[in-house]
Structure formats: C-alpha cells, structure tokens
Coordinates of C-alpha atoms in Angstrom, one line a residue:
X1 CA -34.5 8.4 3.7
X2 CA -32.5 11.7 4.8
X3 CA -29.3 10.3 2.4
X4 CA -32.2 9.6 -0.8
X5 CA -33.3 12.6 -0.3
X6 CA -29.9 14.5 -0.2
X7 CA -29.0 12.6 -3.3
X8 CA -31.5 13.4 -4.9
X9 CA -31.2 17.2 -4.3
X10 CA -27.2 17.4 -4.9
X11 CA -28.6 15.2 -8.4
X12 CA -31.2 18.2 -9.0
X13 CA -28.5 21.2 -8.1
X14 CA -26.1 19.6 -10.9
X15 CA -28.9 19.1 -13.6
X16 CA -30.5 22.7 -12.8
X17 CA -27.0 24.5 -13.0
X18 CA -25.2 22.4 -15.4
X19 CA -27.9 20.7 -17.7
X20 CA -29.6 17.0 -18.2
X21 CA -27.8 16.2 -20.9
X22 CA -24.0 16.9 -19.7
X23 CA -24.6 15.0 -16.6
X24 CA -27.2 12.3 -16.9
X25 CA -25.3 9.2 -18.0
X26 CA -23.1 9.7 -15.0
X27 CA -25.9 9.7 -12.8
X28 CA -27.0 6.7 -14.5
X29 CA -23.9 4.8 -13.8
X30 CA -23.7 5.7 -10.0
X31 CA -26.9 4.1 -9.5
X32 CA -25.2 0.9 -11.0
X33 CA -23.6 -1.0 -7.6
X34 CA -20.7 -2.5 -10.1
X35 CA -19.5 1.1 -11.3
X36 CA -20.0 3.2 -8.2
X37 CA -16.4 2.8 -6.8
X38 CA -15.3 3.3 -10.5
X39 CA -17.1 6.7 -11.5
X40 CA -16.7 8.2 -8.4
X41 CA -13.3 7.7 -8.7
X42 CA -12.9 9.2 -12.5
X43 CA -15.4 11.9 -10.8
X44 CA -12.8 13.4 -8.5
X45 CA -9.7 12.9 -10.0
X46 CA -11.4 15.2 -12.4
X47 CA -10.0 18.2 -10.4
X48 CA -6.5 16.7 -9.8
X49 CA -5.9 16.7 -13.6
X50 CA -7.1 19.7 -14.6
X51 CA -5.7 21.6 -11.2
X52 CA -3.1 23.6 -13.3
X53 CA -6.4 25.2 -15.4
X54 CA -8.9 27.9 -13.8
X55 CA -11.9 25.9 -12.7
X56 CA -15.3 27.2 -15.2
X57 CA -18.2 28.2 -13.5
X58 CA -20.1 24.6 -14.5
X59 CA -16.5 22.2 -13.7
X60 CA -16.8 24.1 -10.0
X61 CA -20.6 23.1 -10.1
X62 CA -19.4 19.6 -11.0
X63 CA -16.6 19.5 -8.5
X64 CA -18.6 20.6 -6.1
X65 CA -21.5 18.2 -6.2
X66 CA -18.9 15.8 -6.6
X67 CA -18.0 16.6 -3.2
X68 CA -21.1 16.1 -1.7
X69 CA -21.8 12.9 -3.3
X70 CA -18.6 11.3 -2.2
X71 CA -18.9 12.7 1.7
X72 CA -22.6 10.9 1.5
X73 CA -21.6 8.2 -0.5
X74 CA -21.0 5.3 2.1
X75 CA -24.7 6.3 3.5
X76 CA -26.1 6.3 0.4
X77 CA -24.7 2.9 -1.6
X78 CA -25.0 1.3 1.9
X79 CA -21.8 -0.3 3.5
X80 CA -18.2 0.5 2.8
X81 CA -15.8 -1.9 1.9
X82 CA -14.7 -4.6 4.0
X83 CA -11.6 -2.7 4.1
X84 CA -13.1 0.1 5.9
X85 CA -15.9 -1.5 7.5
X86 CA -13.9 -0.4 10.9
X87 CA -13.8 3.2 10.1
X88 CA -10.2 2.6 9.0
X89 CA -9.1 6.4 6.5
X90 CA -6.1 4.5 5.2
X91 CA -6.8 4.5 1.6
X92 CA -10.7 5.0 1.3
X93 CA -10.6 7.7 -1.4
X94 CA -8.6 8.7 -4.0
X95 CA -8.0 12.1 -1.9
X96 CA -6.5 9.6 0.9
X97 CA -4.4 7.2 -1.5
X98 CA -1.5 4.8 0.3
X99 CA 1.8 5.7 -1.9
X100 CA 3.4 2.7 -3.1
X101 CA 7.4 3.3 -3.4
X102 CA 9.0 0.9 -6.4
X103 CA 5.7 1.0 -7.8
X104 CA 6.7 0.1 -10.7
X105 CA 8.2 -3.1 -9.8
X106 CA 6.5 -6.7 -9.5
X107 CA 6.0 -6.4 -6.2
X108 CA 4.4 -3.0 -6.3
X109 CA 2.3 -4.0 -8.8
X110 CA 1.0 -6.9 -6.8
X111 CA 0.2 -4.2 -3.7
X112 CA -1.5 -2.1 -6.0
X113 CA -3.5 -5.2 -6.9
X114 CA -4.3 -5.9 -3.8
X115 CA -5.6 -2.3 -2.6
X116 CA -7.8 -2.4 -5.8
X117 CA -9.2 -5.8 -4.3
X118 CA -10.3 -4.0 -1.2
X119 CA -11.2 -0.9 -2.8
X120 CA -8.9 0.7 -2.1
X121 CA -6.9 3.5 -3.5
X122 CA -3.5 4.3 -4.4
X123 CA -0.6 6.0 -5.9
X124 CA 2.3 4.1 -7.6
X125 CA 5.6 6.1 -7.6
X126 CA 9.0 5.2 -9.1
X127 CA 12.5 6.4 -9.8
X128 CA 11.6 6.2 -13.6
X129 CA 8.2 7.5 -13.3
X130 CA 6.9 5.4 -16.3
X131 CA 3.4 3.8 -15.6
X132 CA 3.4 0.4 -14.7
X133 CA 1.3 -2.2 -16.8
X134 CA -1.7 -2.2 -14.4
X135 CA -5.1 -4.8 -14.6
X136 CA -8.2 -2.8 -16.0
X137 CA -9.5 -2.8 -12.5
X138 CA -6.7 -2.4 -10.3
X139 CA -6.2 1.2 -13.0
X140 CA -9.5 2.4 -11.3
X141 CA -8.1 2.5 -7.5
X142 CA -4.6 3.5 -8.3
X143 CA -3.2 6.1 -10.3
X144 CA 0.9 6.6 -11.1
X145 CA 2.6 9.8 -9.9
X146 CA 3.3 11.5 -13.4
X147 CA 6.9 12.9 -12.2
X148 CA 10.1 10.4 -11.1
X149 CA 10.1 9.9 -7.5
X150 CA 13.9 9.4 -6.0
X151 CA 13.8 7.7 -2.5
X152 CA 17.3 9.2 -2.3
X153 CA 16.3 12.2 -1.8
X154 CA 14.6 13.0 1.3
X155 CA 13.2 16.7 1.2
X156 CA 11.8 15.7 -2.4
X157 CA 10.1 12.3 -1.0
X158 CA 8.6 14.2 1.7
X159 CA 6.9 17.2 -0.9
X160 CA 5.4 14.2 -3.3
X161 CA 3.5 12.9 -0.1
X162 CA 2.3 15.6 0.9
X163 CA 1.4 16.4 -2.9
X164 CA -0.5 13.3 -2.9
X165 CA -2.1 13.6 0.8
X166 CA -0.9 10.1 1.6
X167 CA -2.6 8.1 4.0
X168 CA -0.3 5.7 4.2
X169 CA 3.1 4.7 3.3
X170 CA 4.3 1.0 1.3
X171 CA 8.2 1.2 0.7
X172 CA 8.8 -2.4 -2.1
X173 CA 11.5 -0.2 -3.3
X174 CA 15.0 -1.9 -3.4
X175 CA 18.5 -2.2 -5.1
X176 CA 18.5 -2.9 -8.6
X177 CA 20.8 -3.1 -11.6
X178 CA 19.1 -0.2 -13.0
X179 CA 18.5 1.6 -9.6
X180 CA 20.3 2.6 -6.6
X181 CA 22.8 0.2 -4.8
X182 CA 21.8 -1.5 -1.7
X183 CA 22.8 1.3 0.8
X184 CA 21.2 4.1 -1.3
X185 CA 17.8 2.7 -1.5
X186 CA 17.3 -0.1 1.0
X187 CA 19.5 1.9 3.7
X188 CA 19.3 5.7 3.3
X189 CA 16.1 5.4 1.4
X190 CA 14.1 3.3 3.8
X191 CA 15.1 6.2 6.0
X192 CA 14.0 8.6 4.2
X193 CA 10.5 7.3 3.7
X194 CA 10.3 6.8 7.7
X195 CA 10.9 10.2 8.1
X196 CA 8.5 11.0 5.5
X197 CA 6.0 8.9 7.2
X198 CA 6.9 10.6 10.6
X199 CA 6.1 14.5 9.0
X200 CA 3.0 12.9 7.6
X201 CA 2.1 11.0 10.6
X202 CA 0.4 8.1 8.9
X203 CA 1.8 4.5 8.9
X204 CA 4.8 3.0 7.4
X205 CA 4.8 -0.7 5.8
X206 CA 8.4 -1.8 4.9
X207 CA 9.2 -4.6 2.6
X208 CA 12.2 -6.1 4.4
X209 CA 13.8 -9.5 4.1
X210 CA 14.1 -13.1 6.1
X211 CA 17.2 -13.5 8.0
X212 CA 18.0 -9.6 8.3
X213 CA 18.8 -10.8 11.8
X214 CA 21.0 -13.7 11.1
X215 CA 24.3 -13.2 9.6
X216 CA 25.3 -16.3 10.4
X217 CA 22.8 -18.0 8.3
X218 CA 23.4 -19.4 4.8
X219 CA 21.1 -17.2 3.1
X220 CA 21.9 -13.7 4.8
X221 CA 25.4 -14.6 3.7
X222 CA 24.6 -15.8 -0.2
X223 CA 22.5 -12.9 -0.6
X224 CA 24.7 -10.7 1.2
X225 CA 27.1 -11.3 -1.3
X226 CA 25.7 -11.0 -4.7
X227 CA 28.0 -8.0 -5.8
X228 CA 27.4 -5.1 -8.2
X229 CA 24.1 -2.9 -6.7
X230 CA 23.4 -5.5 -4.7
X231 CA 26.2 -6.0 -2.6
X232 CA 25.7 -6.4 1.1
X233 CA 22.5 -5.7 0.4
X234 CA 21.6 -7.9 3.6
X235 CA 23.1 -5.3 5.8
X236 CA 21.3 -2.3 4.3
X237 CA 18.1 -4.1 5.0
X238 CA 18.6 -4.5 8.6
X239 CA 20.3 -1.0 8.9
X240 CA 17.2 0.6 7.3
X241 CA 15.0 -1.7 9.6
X242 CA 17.2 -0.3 12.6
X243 CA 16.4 3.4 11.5
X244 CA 12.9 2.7 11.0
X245 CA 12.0 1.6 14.4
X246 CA 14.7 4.7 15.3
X247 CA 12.9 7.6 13.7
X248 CA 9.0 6.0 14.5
X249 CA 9.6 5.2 17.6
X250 CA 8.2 7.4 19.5
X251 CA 4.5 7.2 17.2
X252 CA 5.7 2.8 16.7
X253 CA 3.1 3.6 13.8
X254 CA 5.0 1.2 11.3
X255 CA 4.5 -2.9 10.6
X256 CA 8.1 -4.5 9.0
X257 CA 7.2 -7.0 6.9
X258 CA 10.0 -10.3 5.9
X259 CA 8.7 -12.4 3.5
X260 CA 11.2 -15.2 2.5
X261 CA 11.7 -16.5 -1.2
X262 CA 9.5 -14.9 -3.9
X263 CA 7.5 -17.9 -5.8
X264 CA 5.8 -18.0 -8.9
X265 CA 3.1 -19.8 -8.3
X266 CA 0.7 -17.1 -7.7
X267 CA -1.7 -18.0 -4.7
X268 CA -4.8 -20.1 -4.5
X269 CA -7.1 -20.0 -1.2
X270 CA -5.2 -16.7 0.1
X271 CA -4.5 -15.7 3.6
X272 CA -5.3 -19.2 4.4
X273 CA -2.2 -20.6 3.5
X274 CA 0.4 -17.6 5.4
X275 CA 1.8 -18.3 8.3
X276 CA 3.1 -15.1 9.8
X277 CA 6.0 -15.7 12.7
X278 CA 8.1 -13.4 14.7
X279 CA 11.8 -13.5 15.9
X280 CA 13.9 -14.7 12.6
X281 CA 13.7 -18.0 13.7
X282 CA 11.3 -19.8 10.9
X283 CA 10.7 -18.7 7.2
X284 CA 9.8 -20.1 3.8
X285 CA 8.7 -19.1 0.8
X286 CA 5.8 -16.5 -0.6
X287 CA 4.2 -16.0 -3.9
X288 CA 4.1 -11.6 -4.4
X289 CA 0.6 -12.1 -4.5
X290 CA 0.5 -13.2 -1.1
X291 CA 3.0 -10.9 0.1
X292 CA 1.0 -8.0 -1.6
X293 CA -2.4 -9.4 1.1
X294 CA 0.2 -9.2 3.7
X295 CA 0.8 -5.7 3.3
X296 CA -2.2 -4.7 3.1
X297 CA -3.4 -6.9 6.3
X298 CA -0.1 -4.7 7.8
X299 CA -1.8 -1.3 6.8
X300 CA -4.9 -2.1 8.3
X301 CA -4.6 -3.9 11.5
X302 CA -4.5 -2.3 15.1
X303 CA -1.4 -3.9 15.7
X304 CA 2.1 -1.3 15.7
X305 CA 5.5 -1.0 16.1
X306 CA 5.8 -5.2 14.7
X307 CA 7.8 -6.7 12.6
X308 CA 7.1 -10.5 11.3
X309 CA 8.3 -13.0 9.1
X310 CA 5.5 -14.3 6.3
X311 CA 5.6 -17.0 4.1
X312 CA 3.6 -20.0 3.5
X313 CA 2.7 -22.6 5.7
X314 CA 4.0 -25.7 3.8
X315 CA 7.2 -24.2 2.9
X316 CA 8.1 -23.1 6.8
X317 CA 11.5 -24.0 7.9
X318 CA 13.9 -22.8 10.2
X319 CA 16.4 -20.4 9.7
X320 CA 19.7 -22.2 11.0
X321 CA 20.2 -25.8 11.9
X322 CA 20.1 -25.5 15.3
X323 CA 16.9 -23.7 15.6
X324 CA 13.8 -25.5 16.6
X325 CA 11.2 -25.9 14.1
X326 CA 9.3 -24.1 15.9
X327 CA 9.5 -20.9 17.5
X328 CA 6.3 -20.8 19.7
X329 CA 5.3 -17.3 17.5
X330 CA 3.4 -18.6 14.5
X331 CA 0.0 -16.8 13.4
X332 CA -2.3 -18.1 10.8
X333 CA -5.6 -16.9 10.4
X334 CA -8.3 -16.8 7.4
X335 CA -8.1 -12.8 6.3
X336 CA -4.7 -11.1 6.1
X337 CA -5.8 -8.5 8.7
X338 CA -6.4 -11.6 11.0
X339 CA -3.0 -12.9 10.6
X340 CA -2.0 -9.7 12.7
X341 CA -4.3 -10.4 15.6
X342 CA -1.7 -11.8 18.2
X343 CA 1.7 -10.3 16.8
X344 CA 3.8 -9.1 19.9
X345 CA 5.2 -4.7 19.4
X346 CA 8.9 -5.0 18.9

C-alpha cells in the first residue's frame, strides 16, 4: 500500500510540474511488467546523455522523479530479478553497470548477453570503441562506452571505471592481430584491470585459459607458440593470473575463470551441461555462450579468491596422459551461480 501510494504521488508531482501529455505514455508503459526493466532504463540514462547540457527546470523534474521511481521500483513491480534476489548490487541498475573489457569481441558479446538475461546491466568497452552488433534486448541492459578504452594504459582504465561507477569488473580482452600482443594485453593489461578493480573495490572476473599451469602439456605448448601477437601468449596468461591473485590478495575479491576450447555449437539446456573443476588437471570444451553463464555465475556467487576450469561435461578430459580422469574437484550444478557452491579459495 505505502509503495502504491508513493507511486502514485511521484506519478502526480511529474504530471502537476511537467504536464499529462509530456509524460503519460511513459507512465503507461511502466505499468506494463514486459517494459518496466526497459523504460526505466531509457528513463535514467536520460541524464547520462545529456550530462554535458544544463539540466531545464522540467528534465530536473523528470530526473528527479526518475529517481524516486527507480529507488522504489523493486517494492513497487514486486521481486527483483533472480539475479538480485539475494540483495547482490553487482549490476542491478544502469548507475551500477559491470564493465565488460573486449566488449566488442564474441566473447564479450556473449557476457553482455548474458547480463541482459538476468537483468542485468552493463557497459561494453573496447580498444576501437565502435559499438558492437548487440540483440534488441541485450541493447536495453548494456550500453557501449562512446570513447576507445586501452587496457594498456592503467591511469586511463582506472578514470573510465570510475566514469562509469562500475560495479564490477569482466576482463574477455586478449591478444589479437589487430590488438595488442600477448604481453601487452593478457599480461600488463590483466594487471591493470586488477588494480583498477582494487581502487574500485568491486570484483574482478578474468577470462583466463586451460592449461595456464601446464607447460608441459600439448596444448599450452601449441598455443604457446602461434607467433605474431600471439606469441607466448600462454605465458602471459598465467603471468597476468599470477598478478591478479598478487594485487587482490589482500580483498581475494576476484573469480579466474579457464574455459577450454571455444565451440560453436551454442548451448542447449545451460548450466546443466558445465562441469566446473579446479587444479588444471581436467578440461574440455565450451560453447561462448556457456562461458558467458559462467561468468556471470563467477560475478554473483559468495565464493572469492577461486579459480576453476569450465567446460562441458561430455567433452571432459584430462590435461596430460598421466593424469587421472578424474581429479576429485568437479562441480556441476543446475544454475551457473550453483556451479560455484563448493569451489575451494586458491
């Protein structure tokens, strides 16, 4: 009753102040449980594009209500997402997006799918700055950082979060032919996002590899020596692993994720099918669809300080010949957030 009736008077402040006609049809379409995420979020990014103009007496009326409608909003339209259903911040407005670094790439498009999913909300950044062909509906939870974001470049990386108010961090950035070589972005710029993380103080997801840990291995070695950008590229991995747990380890308020081989068959029943493991003992492969739920499981779990293998069940396999086929450290569980339940802090 109390949240109708403060609805109802925010409704009657804006219509008073502002007129029926400017702001009726988006009163109209909050009251419609399909559009509510969607309006309020083209509601208050209102502000953040027009931030460089002086606000007019009726936009600072709008804002305002604005305000009040979001801060009431989960009272009012009844229960969050399931996302949030645990009080989890990470992501639950467009004022608290997670920051998705080589958004533009497939794999950051498939984590910015995956926050829409949950309803969540984000911010793609790249090194070109070029939006990113986006779903209808994932384009109404994340938004792309208008200006070229270099994960080189630390005291720059660390301004554009705080820009942004991140909530969270997602680093899918990695060597490319276009890009930075292996060292500058999956070594110095892992770093560099870690320490941003750090200054922030909000989590830290990190798209890592399988077999960081095993040199000896036939696939640390094949990758590690594809040449050009992306030589040694399986050293810089585990070196920017190394300076993640180095530079959070005092908060451990990161998840490193491995997935093995990226498939392109895109996933069918979900979570259901990952099998997350820990020790870089067992792998397989993982569609970027899964691997985008795994990241998002990462982000929201209670779980710190962890890093795990994922891929799907079917494919596991172990990492050398001499391993066991199985390491005694294999998760599976029906949401990607479960999958998390029972991993072990490095």
């Amino acid at each position: 009753m109390i949240a109708h009736m403060l609805y109802n008077a925010v409704l009657v402040l804006m219509l008073l102040l502002v007129g029926t006609e400017s702001f009726a049809p988006t009163s109209i379409s909050l009251r419609s449980p399909e559009n509510q995420s969607r309006n309020l979020h083209q509601l208050s990014m209102t502000s953040i594009q027009d931030s460089s103009k002086i606000p007019s007496r009726r936009d600072f009326i709008i804002n305002s209500g604005n305000a009040l409608l979001l801060s009431s909003m989960s009272v009012i339209i009844g229960s969050p997402p399931a996302a949030f259903a645990e009080g989890v911040s990470v992501g639950s407005s467009p004022e608290k997006p997670v920051a998705i670094l080589g958004g533009g790439g497939k794999t950051g498009k498939e984590v910015a799918a995956a926050l829409a999913k949950e309803g969540m909300y984000g911010i793609a950044m790249s090194r070109t700055g070029k939006p990113p062909v986006l779903p209808g509906y994932t384009k109404d939870f994340v938004q792309l950082y208008p200006e070229p974001v270099d994960v080189c470049d630390g005291d720059t990386l660390v301004k554009a979060m705080q820009t942004i108010h991140a909530s969270a961090i997602v680093y899918c950035a990695s060597a490319s032919s276009k890009g930075g070589n292996a060292f500058q972005v999956d070594d110095v710029g892992v770093a560099n996002a870690a320490a941003a993380a750090k200054a922030l103080g909000v989590r830290f997801v990190l798209v890592s590899a399988l077999g960081v840990d095993r040199p000896e291995s036939k696939g640390f070695q094949m990758t590690n020596s594809l040449g050009g950008n992306y030589d040694k590229i399986m050293d810089a991995k585990r070196q920017g692993e190394e300076k993640t747990r180095s530079i959070l380890a005092k908060s451990k308020n990161y998840m490193i994720v491995r997935p093995g081989p990226l498939l392109g068959v895109k996933s069918k029943v979900g979570a259901a099918a990952i099998e997350l493991n820990q020790g870089d003992i067992i792998g397989g492969g993982i569609s970027r669809d899964e691997l985008a739920g795994v990241v998002v499981g990462a982000l929201l779990c209670e779980k710190k300080g962890a890093t795990v293998e994922v891929y799907r069940a079917k494919t596991r396999q172990k990492i050398q010949p001499e391993f066991d086929n199985a390491s005694g450290n294999e998760f599976a569980a029906d949401t990607y957030v479960g999958l998390f339940g029972n991993v072990k802090s490095d």
